[in-house]
């Protein structure tokens, strides 16, 4: 097991309260940070090499340095707690167990960015976590950690938790901003980017829950120490939410660079594949990243061991690699149908498309219909080629990356598992899983 | 000022000009089709993706090509930028994809649609699409909705361009219109069905590129190619009174805004001029209308496009031949453009 900087002490009773959190060293980073100059905090985060944990892996320090600073215009920090990517459930865990870690990170980051009004935008379905956060914020206000003149530093910060209404698209940062402003959660057309014009048209930084939480250890142990953890440009620790056919599903904090093989099979992490079955495939970073077959997830195309890092998972591009993404690690054993799994993902993206731009609005539904047809045993080889063509026509032509998120899984499943699709087409009688068929079509089983 | 080259034509334009506007300044076949952008309305564009172009050189300072096609209506030029539109077979293939998406759920009920003959989607399909659809499933259905007593909304023909929403936002004092639902179920709605009731609401008929919003006073009266458009004016206290009247014999069958060669209204007109002034004596006729680029009512319109079409076909064939056996893993689909 590597170092734990985020979920350390997470099982201690009372750590969700201010008092409990403080017992284990909570809010020490804040005291330290408030004695620093804001620009030095930004520099520290830059030194740490911390990268955005929401999916894209953009260097956080650099993002912060981009924020526009027109005189007299307030700036805002928004925490993206909309976590809804299938397979990803790390932010929820952190907020539920250690809400004060996020709040401490929010105060430090807001101070660094010069924001006096910040928001946590939480997914509508996470009502329990919403209340936990609200209670923690109330505690922090009462203790003088929020509000006016925080810990006599002269810094003021108001922090609100805002509850979404349950749309995946509101995780996209500009849709989130629209929704936060009380409008329909449609992604904005960029430019302008939030760093110039975000919430209420003011310069805004949007960061993932885990990214903001990680600022606390960065300040505690210094950026330089943080950068020593991990491998290459993948510094620090990362939360991985592991699920699927593994013995020990759950949220793990890893030092970036752990071999994938160790992560899947070691007792410290997933504990191997369930019921002794064989590994078939892994979706390594949440449902939108390309699926990889066992041989390519354990080793790169060059035959090197694949590591849990941004670079190693990306090795080989999309032809033979994938992405670390948000850290939603979905493991499938040999009994899994990749075609059905793909149908499930595609149905999700179809359901969640906001409908603003033609390729995603029309293409996602079309792909779902074709996949349903293939699952029904009515597919043709031409349908497989058509799917390939449609995903290529969506990808890169949309307003926001949901288009890509819908296209990539289709491309990867066909790229690596085409024979399985062909089997559905050629021998539907062998494959038809009656239960699944009934469920798909909302029928009662006879 | 910024110098930009589009399909080999170089032009110098003011900083902040979009690629699409620069292309319109050059003119001719290199102008990308635009289904949602409307120069007279703010914040339009970006939705339909028909105007995508390939930026093969970002700028003099940063010559890297842009990784994805960009919406030309929303992307501003940079000095030294090089853009490919009809000279890129890949891009034309991508645009054909967008056209296919726009037509995917379209009912193709042109024979009974009042917009036929002046529909931008017909033009777009002809100029940039393929002759056959690959869609074999049921198309979306919506019941027609009455928007006040003069306008009808056929939602199933809508291409979600948002022009009518922006118009309602920008031209009428209170907005009643918006998008309901999500994804391919989303629909334009007035929330309270009959709520749109103001002097300028009729202009949404003119901005709608398809037959989704139509004039009930003209409904099924005639095919547009059997009526004579004339530019005319009258003294109006509400608008400039500069309109286009559509005559059959002595009868004014309908009144619309005058449109420029990209199909955009030159002046907005009020509902009184549009719906109530249906006598020739109401109007001073100026001259027969010259109809330029769009619509089949302009004679030989598609003839002049033939050359372009043939060239596009040829290039697309080359592209198809070039394609290796897909789906085998070697090809990265994410580098397609
Ligand atoms: C469709 C879509 C959904 C997204 N959902 C989330 C989400 O639930 N949580 C999140 O942190 N980022 C999400 N993102 C990424 C955000 O747009 C944004 O990049 C991220 O919040 C930036 O934070 P980071 O730099 O800390 O990673 C989503 C992006 C897209 C396109
Ligand atoms: S890509 Fe999809 S979700 Fe994103 S703006 Fe377009 S329609 Fe909406
Ligand atoms: S009704 Fe017409 S103008 Fe309005 S969004 Fe649909 S196509 Fe565009
Ligand atoms: S005209 Fe540019 S995206 Fe529609």
GROMACS .gro file of N, CA and C and ligand atoms in nm, chain A residues 169 187 352-357 360-361 398-403, ligand 2:
model
   56
  169UNK      N    1  -2.497   1.587  -1.785
  169UNK     CA    2  -2.436   1.693  -1.864
  169UNK      C    3  -2.397   1.811  -1.776
  187UNK      N    4  -2.434   2.306  -2.221
  187UNK     CA    5  -2.296   2.354  -2.232
  187UNK      C    6  -2.291   2.483  -2.314
  352UNK      N    7  -2.853   1.114  -2.182
  352UNK     CA    8  -2.797   1.234  -2.119
  352UNK      C    9  -2.760   1.345  -2.217
  353UNK      N   10  -2.765   1.319  -2.346
  353UNK     CA   11  -2.733   1.424  -2.443
  353UNK      C   12  -2.826   1.543  -2.422
  354UNK      N   13  -2.771   1.663  -2.423
  354UNK     CA   14  -2.857   1.779  -2.398
  354UNK      C   15  -2.939   1.815  -2.520
  355UNK      N   16  -2.891   1.777  -2.638
  355UNK     CA   17  -2.969   1.801  -2.759
  355UNK      C   18  -2.938   1.929  -2.833
  356UNK      N   19  -2.834   1.999  -2.790
  356UNK     CA   20  -2.803   2.125  -2.858
  356UNK      C   21  -2.744   2.106  -2.996
  357UNK      N   22  -2.653   2.011  -3.011
  357UNK     CA   23  -2.587   2.003  -3.141
  357UNK      C   24  -2.624   1.874  -3.214
  360UNK      N   25  -2.450   1.490  -3.180
  360UNK     CA   26  -2.472   1.418  -3.055
  360UNK      C   27  -2.620   1.392  -3.036
  361UNK      N   28  -2.703   1.490  -3.062
  361UNK     CA   29  -2.848   1.472  -3.041
  361UNK      C   30  -2.901   1.355  -3.123
  398UNK      N   31  -1.873   1.817  -3.207
  398UNK     CA   32  -1.980   1.860  -3.117
  398UNK      C   33  -1.938   1.981  -3.035
  399UNK      N   34  -2.034   2.036  -2.963
  399UNK     CA   35  -2.006   2.154  -2.880
  399UNK      C   36  -1.924   2.114  -2.758
  400UNK      N   37  -1.961   2.006  -2.695
  400UNK     CA   38  -1.892   1.968  -2.572
  400UNK      C   39  -1.843   1.824  -2.585
  401UNK      N   40  -1.757   1.781  -2.494
  401UNK     CA   41  -1.698   1.647  -2.509
  401UNK      C   42  -1.795   1.531  -2.484
  402UNK      N   43  -1.922   1.556  -2.454
  402UNK     CA   44  -2.012   1.442  -2.439
  402UNK      C   45  -2.021   1.364  -2.571
  403UNK      N   46  -2.007   1.436  -2.681
  403UNK     CA   47  -2.007   1.369  -2.811
  403UNK      C   48  -1.897   1.264  -2.817
  785LIG     S1   49  -2.220   1.723  -2.749
  785LIG    FE1   50  -2.421   1.649  -2.679
  785LIG     S2   51  -2.430   1.710  -2.466
  785LIG    FE2   52  -2.265   1.832  -2.560
  785LIG     S3   53  -2.361   2.021  -2.629
  785LIG    FE3   54  -2.376   1.879  -2.801
  785LIG     S4   55  -2.577   1.777  -2.777
  785LIG    FE4   56  -2.527   1.874  -2.583
   0.00000   0.00000   0.00000
